[in-house]
């Protein structure tokens, strides 16, 4: 057990190897435990997500990385029998405080899922939906601007600008995923969570999404769960390795993939356990 | 913890790389040891055989480089696997170079065979060769056994060869000053000694690569050096 100082008079007990702290944290999570009924899925995990940082969560299936990701926007609230303990703070706000309304919280923390899930609506309406319900545009021109900017930032504008009223579901898989990213960033989030965003895409579409993640990282904090270690290596600045619900090691991506400190991390990233 | 990869073909490739590298290490050591023996025995057939054998080392190095590139391209090795492949590529090149120096020693020895032994300065090349041979044998053990401490010992032993080279240099210069007939043979001997000294340097490079492979961090850059030959002026 390592004890780290993380503020003037607070100490943190963690078994995690490496630096769990970020210089300029956007999210701080401390001693997070997650239970599905009696089964503990996350065990005493503490980790910061830095401002405008891209961090990857990796680990074998069932290690808890997606469960931990979903803690950040309280997606676990929707799962029956799921209980989250510990402390997760976005800027200065405890996101699990009873007074917190999850609707604006999820506008601040956007999410992109494994399988592209556009609404059965037009490309335009897919992106415009969020700004409309959150009241981010007061005129049609403002809404048009948000849609255009979001599609441009998602790298999709040039491919769809002439068919904005076509159904979003008619796009290719990679385009649909970029549409979902455009939809997520249309509500001006501060953080984007991505749960295996490329696992259903071909290598070209994957490369486009990875380039997009790189570009988005200049303005947003991004937490990405991925099964592809090469993807984690390519897109993220820090990497966190989970195993059996515990955060085993976290460090700079270039360090994790060249000289990991923990034997379990080494075994996983070099394809010895899975 | 089981050290095997889930993908057995990955293990097969790494094992093949390791096996070929150790084979090259053995060949390079043999070439070096024989080049020193040939200096004493001066058997032209053995010398010619050694010179022609050098191509085997070149071919094996090329095979290792090709396999290393394939592993990087196809297996995307990480962490210690990555260090192992990169180190293997570098170490292989070094052993190939040690083979080249052994051939150079043999070329010089062949030239010496043409000269009268009366005109050859009497110096102890064999002793220098023996210490270098020990370093070569130890570094192969250190590589096989992932022995970090032995790697450091091998690296630090290079200073012994440097000192021997400096002493030999002085002796040969003195011999050439005394008798001008010794200049041709003395020059060949200086080059032979320099080749041995360079092999010692190459073994220290292998030791440093092996240390990095085992520990994931470089060996500090304060290795002892004692080759003073470049400091000697004409006077």
mmCIF file of N, CA and C in Angstrom, chain B residues 33-139:
data_model
loop_
_atom_site.group_PDB
_atom_site.id
_atom_site.type_symbol
_atom_site.label_atom_id
_atom_site.label_comp_id
_atom_site.label_asym_id
_atom_site.label_seq_id
_atom_site.Cartn_x
_atom_site.Cartn_y
_atom_site.Cartn_z
ATOM 1 N N UNK B 33 38.457 -15.824 -31.503
ATOM 2 C CA UNK B 33 39.435 -16.709 -30.845
ATOM 3 C C UNK B 33 40.398 -17.293 -31.879
ATOM 4 N N UNK B 34 39.867 -17.731 -33.015
ATOM 5 C CA UNK B 34 40.716 -18.303 -34.072
ATOM 6 C C UNK B 34 41.666 -17.273 -34.657
ATOM 7 N N UNK B 35 41.195 -16.029 -34.744
ATOM 8 C CA UNK B 35 42.078 -14.986 -35.314
ATOM 9 C C UNK B 35 43.289 -14.756 -34.394
ATOM 10 N N UNK B 36 43.074 -14.873 -33.085
ATOM 11 C CA UNK B 36 44.191 -14.712 -32.135
ATOM 12 C C UNK B 36 45.122 -15.941 -32.198
ATOM 13 N N UNK B 37 44.483 -17.133 -32.275
ATOM 14 C CA UNK B 37 45.288 -18.365 -32.405
ATOM 15 C C UNK B 37 46.141 -18.307 -33.675
ATOM 16 N N UNK B 38 45.502 -17.865 -34.762
ATOM 17 C CA UNK B 38 46.216 -17.818 -36.043
ATOM 18 C C UNK B 38 47.393 -16.846 -36.012
ATOM 19 N N UNK B 39 47.272 -15.834 -35.160
ATOM 20 C CA UNK B 39 48.380 -14.889 -35.015
ATOM 21 C C UNK B 39 49.622 -15.632 -34.502
ATOM 22 N N UNK B 40 49.365 -16.608 -33.600
ATOM 23 C CA UNK B 40 50.491 -17.383 -33.058
ATOM 24 C C UNK B 40 50.957 -18.449 -34.047
ATOM 25 N N UNK B 41 49.991 -19.202 -34.589
ATOM 26 C CA UNK B 41 50.371 -20.355 -35.406
ATOM 27 C C UNK B 41 50.755 -19.964 -36.828
ATOM 28 N N UNK B 42 50.184 -18.879 -37.319
ATOM 29 C CA UNK B 42 50.481 -18.358 -38.660
ATOM 30 C C UNK B 42 50.292 -19.418 -39.746
ATOM 31 N N UNK B 43 49.227 -20.193 -39.613
ATOM 32 C CA UNK B 43 48.890 -21.192 -40.632
ATOM 33 C C UNK B 43 48.010 -20.509 -41.695
ATOM 34 N N UNK B 44 48.553 -20.429 -42.920
ATOM 35 C CA UNK B 44 47.868 -19.676 -43.984
ATOM 36 C C UNK B 44 46.497 -20.287 -44.315
ATOM 37 N N UNK B 45 46.423 -21.621 -44.342
ATOM 38 C CA UNK B 45 45.132 -22.260 -44.663
ATOM 39 C C UNK B 45 44.066 -21.878 -43.633
ATOM 40 N N UNK B 46 44.448 -21.934 -42.359
ATOM 41 C CA UNK B 46 43.492 -21.557 -41.296
ATOM 42 C C UNK B 46 43.072 -20.093 -41.441
ATOM 43 N N UNK B 47 44.057 -19.262 -41.785
ATOM 44 C CA UNK B 47 43.760 -17.826 -41.934
ATOM 45 C C UNK B 47 42.779 -17.606 -43.087
ATOM 46 N N UNK B 48 43.049 -18.269 -44.214
ATOM 47 C CA UNK B 48 42.152 -18.116 -45.368
ATOM 48 C C UNK B 48 40.750 -18.636 -45.046
ATOM 49 N N UNK B 49 40.717 -19.755 -44.320
ATOM 50 C CA UNK B 49 39.421 -20.322 -43.924
ATOM 51 C C UNK B 49 38.642 -19.311 -43.076
ATOM 52 N N UNK B 50 39.335 -18.685 -42.142
ATOM 53 C CA UNK B 50 38.686 -17.708 -41.253
ATOM 54 C C UNK B 50 38.141 -16.521 -42.060
ATOM 55 N N UNK B 51 38.974 -16.070 -43.024
ATOM 56 C CA UNK B 51 38.547 -14.915 -43.832
ATOM 57 C C UNK B 51 37.292 -15.262 -44.637
ATOM 58 N N UNK B 52 37.256 -16.469 -45.188
ATOM 59 C CA UNK B 52 36.067 -16.842 -45.978
ATOM 60 C C UNK B 52 34.851 -17.103 -45.082
ATOM 61 N N UNK B 53 35.088 -17.517 -43.834
ATOM 62 C CA UNK B 53 33.971 -17.766 -42.905
ATOM 63 C C UNK B 53 33.186 -16.499 -42.581
ATOM 64 N N UNK B 54 33.808 -15.344 -42.781
ATOM 65 C CA UNK B 54 33.156 -14.092 -42.365
ATOM 66 C C UNK B 54 31.805 -13.900 -43.044
ATOM 67 N N UNK B 55 31.674 -14.444 -44.244
ATOM 68 C CA UNK B 55 30.404 -14.279 -44.967
ATOM 69 C C UNK B 55 29.246 -14.947 -44.212
ATOM 70 N N UNK B 56 29.561 -16.048 -43.501
ATOM 71 C CA UNK B 56 28.497 -16.714 -42.729
ATOM 72 C C UNK B 56 27.907 -15.766 -41.686
ATOM 73 N N UNK B 57 28.785 -14.957 -41.074
ATOM 74 C CA UNK B 57 28.314 -14.006 -40.059
ATOM 75 C C UNK B 57 27.477 -12.907 -40.708
ATOM 76 N N UNK B 58 27.948 -12.453 -41.872
ATOM 77 C CA UNK B 58 27.185 -11.407 -42.582
ATOM 78 C C UNK B 58 25.784 -11.912 -42.933
ATOM 79 N N UNK B 59 25.722 -13.147 -43.439
ATOM 80 C CA UNK B 59 24.423 -13.712 -43.844
ATOM 81 C C UNK B 59 23.495 -13.886 -42.639
ATOM 82 N N UNK B 60 24.072 -14.358 -41.524
ATOM 83 C CA UNK B 60 23.247 -14.584 -40.339
ATOM 84 C C UNK B 60 22.741 -13.258 -39.772
ATOM 85 N N UNK B 61 23.613 -12.245 -39.794
ATOM 86 C CA UNK B 61 23.167 -10.921 -39.323
ATOM 87 C C UNK B 61 22.012 -10.421 -40.185
ATOM 88 N N UNK B 62 22.136 -10.598 -41.494
ATOM 89 C CA UNK B 62 21.073 -10.139 -42.397
ATOM 90 C C UNK B 62 19.761 -10.872 -42.091
ATOM 91 N N UNK B 63 19.872 -12.159 -41.809
ATOM 92 C CA UNK B 63 18.682 -12.950 -41.473
ATOM 93 C C UNK B 63 18.024 -12.431 -40.185
ATOM 94 N N UNK B 64 18.866 -12.104 -39.195
ATOM 95 C CA UNK B 64 18.349 -11.589 -37.916
ATOM 96 C C UNK B 64 17.670 -10.234 -38.122
ATOM 97 N N UNK B 65 18.306 -9.371 -38.928
ATOM 98 C CA UNK B 65 17.708 -8.052 -39.179
ATOM 99 C C UNK B 65 16.337 -8.218 -39.834
ATOM 100 N N UNK B 66 16.249 -9.125 -40.794
ATOM 101 C CA UNK B 66 14.987 -9.350 -41.500
ATOM 102 C C UNK B 66 13.915 -9.851 -40.538
ATOM 103 N N UNK B 67 14.298 -10.815 -39.700
ATOM 104 C CA UNK B 67 13.337 -11.375 -38.745
ATOM 105 C C UNK B 67 12.895 -10.309 -37.746
ATOM 106 N N UNK B 68 13.843 -9.495 -37.292
ATOM 107 C CA UNK B 68 13.511 -8.419 -36.344
ATOM 108 C C UNK B 68 12.513 -7.446 -36.940
ATOM 109 N N UNK B 69 12.744 -7.046 -38.194
ATOM 110 C CA UNK B 69 11.807 -6.129 -38.860
ATOM 111 C C UNK B 69 10.425 -6.771 -38.973
ATOM 112 N N UNK B 70 10.417 -8.067 -39.306
ATOM 113 C CA UNK B 70 9.124 -8.751 -39.445
ATOM 114 C C UNK B 70 8.385 -8.801 -38.112
ATOM 115 N N UNK B 71 9.113 -9.059 -37.039
ATOM 116 C CA UNK B 71 8.453 -9.121 -35.724
ATOM 117 C C UNK B 71 7.866 -7.756 -35.368
ATOM 118 N N UNK B 72 8.636 -6.699 -35.640
ATOM 119 C CA UNK B 72 8.119 -5.359 -35.330
ATOM 120 C C UNK B 72 6.875 -5.068 -36.165
ATOM 121 N N UNK B 73 6.945 -5.416 -37.449
ATOM 122 C CA UNK B 73 5.820 -5.109 -38.340
ATOM 123 C C UNK B 73 4.594 -5.971 -38.045
ATOM 124 N N UNK B 74 4.812 -7.250 -37.766
ATOM 125 C CA UNK B 74 3.681 -8.175 -37.661
ATOM 126 C C UNK B 74 3.191 -8.394 -36.236
ATOM 127 N N UNK B 75 4.087 -8.285 -35.256
ATOM 128 C CA UNK B 75 3.692 -8.620 -33.875
ATOM 129 C C UNK B 75 3.510 -7.404 -32.980
ATOM 130 N N UNK B 76 3.986 -6.228 -33.440
ATOM 131 C CA UNK B 76 3.911 -5.012 -32.619
ATOM 132 C C UNK B 76 4.343 -5.277 -31.173
ATOM 133 N N UNK B 77 5.600 -5.687 -30.964
ATOM 134 C CA UNK B 77 6.039 -6.017 -29.602
ATOM 135 C C UNK B 77 6.000 -4.798 -28.675
ATOM 136 N N UNK B 78 5.742 -5.074 -27.398
ATOM 137 C CA UNK B 78 5.671 -4.008 -26.395
ATOM 138 C C UNK B 78 6.638 -4.320 -25.263
ATOM 139 N N UNK B 79 6.968 -3.274 -24.518
ATOM 140 C CA UNK B 79 7.720 -3.400 -23.269
ATOM 141 C C UNK B 79 8.985 -4.259 -23.453
ATOM 142 N N UNK B 80 9.157 -5.310 -22.618
ATOM 143 C CA UNK B 80 10.398 -6.078 -22.712
ATOM 144 C C UNK B 80 10.547 -6.747 -24.082
ATOM 145 N N UNK B 81 9.415 -7.150 -24.679
ATOM 146 C CA UNK B 81 9.486 -7.753 -26.019
ATOM 147 C C UNK B 81 10.087 -6.762 -27.014
ATOM 148 N N UNK B 82 9.651 -5.513 -26.912
ATOM 149 C CA UNK B 82 10.165 -4.478 -27.825
ATOM 150 C C UNK B 82 11.653 -4.259 -27.581
ATOM 151 N N UNK B 83 12.009 -4.176 -26.295
ATOM 152 C CA UNK B 83 13.433 -3.988 -25.969
ATOM 153 C C UNK B 83 14.254 -5.169 -26.480
ATOM 154 N N UNK B 84 13.672 -6.364 -26.376
ATOM 155 C CA UNK B 84 14.404 -7.558 -26.811
ATOM 156 C C UNK B 84 14.659 -7.512 -28.318
ATOM 157 N N UNK B 85 13.657 -7.134 -29.075
ATOM 158 C CA UNK B 85 13.824 -7.111 -30.541
ATOM 159 C C UNK B 85 14.819 -6.015 -30.937
ATOM 160 N N UNK B 86 14.630 -4.821 -30.378
ATOM 161 C CA UNK B 86 15.530 -3.711 -30.728
ATOM 162 C C UNK B 86 16.966 -4.061 -30.305
ATOM 163 N N UNK B 87 17.118 -4.609 -29.103
ATOM 164 C CA UNK B 87 18.456 -4.981 -28.622
ATOM 165 C C UNK B 87 19.060 -6.055 -29.512
ATOM 166 N N UNK B 88 18.232 -7.024 -29.915
ATOM 167 C CA UNK B 88 18.742 -8.109 -30.776
ATOM 168 C C UNK B 88 19.278 -7.538 -32.079
ATOM 169 N N UNK B 89 18.556 -6.571 -32.655
ATOM 170 C CA UNK B 89 19.007 -5.976 -33.918
ATOM 171 C C UNK B 89 20.346 -5.265 -33.729
ATOM 172 N N UNK B 90 20.460 -4.524 -32.617
ATOM 173 C CA UNK B 90 21.708 -3.789 -32.382
ATOM 174 C C UNK B 90 22.857 -4.752 -32.059
ATOM 175 N N UNK B 91 22.591 -5.723 -31.196
ATOM 176 C CA UNK B 91 23.638 -6.660 -30.775
ATOM 177 C C UNK B 91 24.100 -7.500 -31.967
ATOM 178 N N UNK B 92 23.154 -7.860 -32.818
ATOM 179 C CA UNK B 92 23.512 -8.646 -34.004
ATOM 180 C C UNK B 92 24.501 -7.877 -34.875
ATOM 181 N N UNK B 93 24.222 -6.608 -35.090
ATOM 182 C CA UNK B 93 25.132 -5.774 -35.895
ATOM 183 C C UNK B 93 26.516 -5.725 -35.252
ATOM 184 N N UNK B 94 26.540 -5.663 -33.928
ATOM 185 C CA UNK B 94 27.829 -5.595 -33.227
ATOM 186 C C UNK B 94 28.610 -6.902 -33.408
ATOM 187 N N UNK B 95 27.933 -8.035 -33.272
ATOM 188 C CA UNK B 95 28.650 -9.308 -33.460
ATOM 189 C C UNK B 95 29.169 -9.428 -34.897
ATOM 190 N N UNK B 96 28.371 -8.930 -35.827
ATOM 191 C CA UNK B 96 28.817 -8.961 -37.230
ATOM 192 C C UNK B 96 30.091 -8.118 -37.379
ATOM 193 N N UNK B 97 30.131 -6.978 -36.680
ATOM 194 C CA UNK B 97 31.312 -6.114 -36.731
ATOM 195 C C UNK B 97 32.520 -6.789 -36.055
ATOM 196 N N UNK B 98 32.241 -7.517 -34.968
ATOM 197 C CA UNK B 98 33.329 -8.256 -34.309
ATOM 198 C C UNK B 98 33.917 -9.274 -35.288
ATOM 199 N N UNK B 99 33.034 -9.869 -36.085
ATOM 200 C CA UNK B 99 33.501 -10.768 -37.142
ATOM 201 C C UNK B 99 34.403 -10.029 -38.125
ATOM 202 N N UNK B 100 34.014 -8.806 -38.481
ATOM 203 C CA UNK B 100 34.832 -8.011 -39.410
ATOM 204 C C UNK B 100 36.218 -7.734 -38.816
ATOM 205 N N UNK B 101 36.238 -7.395 -37.521
ATOM 206 C CA UNK B 101 37.543 -7.125 -36.887
ATOM 207 C C UNK B 101 38.401 -8.391 -36.825
ATOM 208 N N UNK B 102 37.749 -9.541 -36.620
ATOM 209 C CA UNK B 102 38.501 -10.806 -36.609
ATOM 210 C C UNK B 102 39.101 -11.054 -37.990
ATOM 211 N N UNK B 103 38.335 -10.737 -39.020
ATOM 212 C CA UNK B 103 38.848 -10.879 -40.390
ATOM 213 C C UNK B 103 40.011 -9.899 -40.620
ATOM 214 N N UNK B 104 39.840 -8.661 -40.129
ATOM 215 C CA UNK B 104 40.929 -7.678 -40.272
ATOM 216 C C UNK B 104 42.211 -8.160 -39.594
ATOM 217 N N UNK B 105 42.050 -8.726 -38.385
ATOM 218 C CA UNK B 105 43.217 -9.265 -37.668
ATOM 219 C C UNK B 105 43.896 -10.337 -38.530
ATOM 220 N N UNK B 106 43.039 -11.180 -39.152
ATOM 221 C CA UNK B 106 43.586 -12.265 -39.982
ATOM 222 C C UNK B 106 44.290 -11.739 -41.222
ATOM 223 N N UNK B 107 43.720 -10.699 -41.842
ATOM 224 C CA UNK B 107 44.390 -10.092 -43.001
ATOM 225 C C UNK B 107 45.770 -9.563 -42.620
ATOM 226 N N UNK B 108 45.838 -8.917 -41.468
ATOM 227 C CA UNK B 108 47.130 -8.377 -40.987
ATOM 228 C C UNK B 108 48.094 -9.525 -40.656
ATOM 229 N N UNK B 109 47.526 -10.580 -40.043
ATOM 230 C CA UNK B 109 48.362 -11.731 -39.688
ATOM 231 C C UNK B 109 48.936 -12.371 -40.955
ATOM 232 N N UNK B 110 48.103 -12.446 -41.987
ATOM 233 C CA UNK B 110 48.545 -13.020 -43.259
ATOM 234 C C UNK B 110 49.714 -12.192 -43.825
ATOM 235 N N UNK B 111 49.601 -10.868 -43.707
ATOM 236 C CA UNK B 111 50.702 -10.008 -44.174
ATOM 237 C C UNK B 111 51.962 -10.240 -43.349
ATOM 238 N N UNK B 112 51.762 -10.448 -42.045
ATOM 239 C CA UNK B 112 52.917 -10.695 -41.160
ATOM 240 C C UNK B 112 53.636 -11.990 -41.534
ATOM 241 N N UNK B 113 52.828 -12.971 -42.014
ATOM 242 C CA UNK B 113 53.418 -14.264 -42.381
ATOM 243 C C UNK B 113 54.474 -14.099 -43.487
ATOM 244 N N UNK B 114 54.290 -13.070 -44.297
ATOM 245 C CA UNK B 114 55.214 -12.830 -45.407
ATOM 246 C C UNK B 114 56.546 -12.229 -44.923
ATOM 247 N N UNK B 115 56.495 -11.666 -43.711
ATOM 248 C CA UNK B 115 57.682 -10.968 -43.207
ATOM 249 C C UNK B 115 58.540 -11.903 -42.367
ATOM 250 N N UNK B 116 59.821 -11.522 -42.260
ATOM 251 C CA UNK B 116 60.717 -12.306 -41.415
ATOM 252 C C UNK B 116 60.354 -12.115 -39.949
ATOM 253 N N UNK B 117 60.297 -13.210 -39.200
ATOM 254 C CA UNK B 117 59.949 -13.101 -37.781
ATOM 255 C C UNK B 117 60.990 -12.310 -37.006
ATOM 256 N N UNK B 118 62.202 -12.215 -37.583
ATOM 257 C CA UNK B 118 63.251 -11.433 -36.912
ATOM 258 C C UNK B 118 62.885 -9.954 -36.850
ATOM 259 N N UNK B 119 62.066 -9.536 -37.847
ATOM 260 C CA UNK B 119 61.713 -8.130 -37.925
ATOM 261 C C UNK B 119 60.383 -7.806 -37.251
ATOM 262 N N UNK B 120 59.852 -8.744 -36.480
ATOM 263 C CA UNK B 120 58.559 -8.523 -35.822
ATOM 264 C C UNK B 120 58.758 -8.219 -34.341
ATOM 265 N N UNK B 121 58.228 -7.110 -33.850
ATOM 266 C CA UNK B 121 58.367 -6.805 -32.427
ATOM 267 C C UNK B 121 57.696 -7.882 -31.577
ATOM 268 N N UNK B 122 58.325 -8.263 -30.504
ATOM 269 C CA UNK B 122 57.763 -9.287 -29.636
ATOM 270 C C UNK B 122 56.822 -8.689 -28.609
ATOM 271 N N UNK B 123 55.536 -8.862 -28.831
ATOM 272 C CA UNK B 123 54.543 -8.327 -27.892
ATOM 273 C C UNK B 123 53.508 -9.405 -27.612
ATOM 274 N N UNK B 124 52.732 -9.202 -26.500
ATOM 275 C CA UNK B 124 51.816 -10.252 -26.068
ATOM 276 C C UNK B 124 50.387 -9.994 -26.567
ATOM 277 N N UNK B 125 50.178 -10.227 -27.854
ATOM 278 C CA UNK B 125 48.830 -10.108 -28.437
ATOM 279 C C UNK B 125 47.901 -11.157 -27.825
ATOM 280 N N UNK B 126 48.445 -12.356 -27.585
ATOM 281 C CA UNK B 126 47.645 -13.472 -27.070
ATOM 282 C C UNK B 126 46.964 -13.123 -25.760
ATOM 283 N N UNK B 127 47.665 -12.395 -24.879
ATOM 284 C CA UNK B 127 47.096 -12.056 -23.560
ATOM 285 C C UNK B 127 45.920 -11.086 -23.721
ATOM 286 N N UNK B 128 46.123 -10.108 -24.608
ATOM 287 C CA UNK B 128 45.037 -9.160 -24.890
ATOM 288 C C UNK B 128 43.826 -9.895 -25.464
ATOM 289 N N UNK B 129 44.127 -10.831 -26.358
ATOM 290 C CA UNK B 129 43.048 -11.607 -26.983
ATOM 291 C C UNK B 129 42.306 -12.448 -25.964
ATOM 292 N N UNK B 130 43.054 -13.005 -25.003
ATOM 293 C CA UNK B 130 42.427 -13.873 -24.003
ATOM 294 C C UNK B 130 41.444 -13.102 -23.131
ATOM 295 N N UNK B 131 41.852 -11.910 -22.692
ATOM 296 C CA UNK B 131 40.946 -11.099 -21.852
ATOM 297 C C UNK B 131 39.690 -10.737 -22.653
ATOM 298 N N UNK B 132 39.888 -10.398 -23.936
ATOM 299 C CA UNK B 132 38.737 -10.040 -24.787
ATOM 300 C C UNK B 132 37.835 -11.255 -24.991
ATOM 301 N N UNK B 133 38.471 -12.410 -25.164
ATOM 302 C CA UNK B 133 37.695 -13.659 -25.302
ATOM 303 C C UNK B 133 36.837 -13.912 -24.065
ATOM 304 N N UNK B 134 37.426 -13.698 -22.882
ATOM 305 C CA UNK B 134 36.661 -13.882 -21.631
ATOM 306 C C UNK B 134 35.467 -12.929 -21.583
ATOM 307 N N UNK B 135 35.715 -11.696 -22.016
ATOM 308 C CA UNK B 135 34.605 -10.726 -22.044
ATOM 309 C C UNK B 135 33.496 -11.205 -22.982
ATOM 310 N N UNK B 136 33.895 -11.686 -24.160
ATOM 311 C CA UNK B 136 32.906 -12.179 -25.120
ATOM 312 C C UNK B 136 32.094 -13.344 -24.538
ATOM 313 N N UNK B 137 32.807 -14.297 -23.913
ATOM 314 C CA UNK B 137 32.116 -15.465 -23.356
ATOM 315 C C UNK B 137 31.181 -15.055 -22.217
ATOM 316 N N UNK B 138 31.646 -14.125 -21.391
ATOM 317 C CA UNK B 138 30.815 -13.679 -20.264
ATOM 318 C C UNK B 138 29.573 -12.929 -20.729
ATOM 319 N N UNK B 139 29.735 -12.126 -21.782
ATOM 320 C CA UNK B 139 28.561 -11.344 -22.213
ATOM 321 C C UNK B 139 27.509 -12.244 -22.835
#
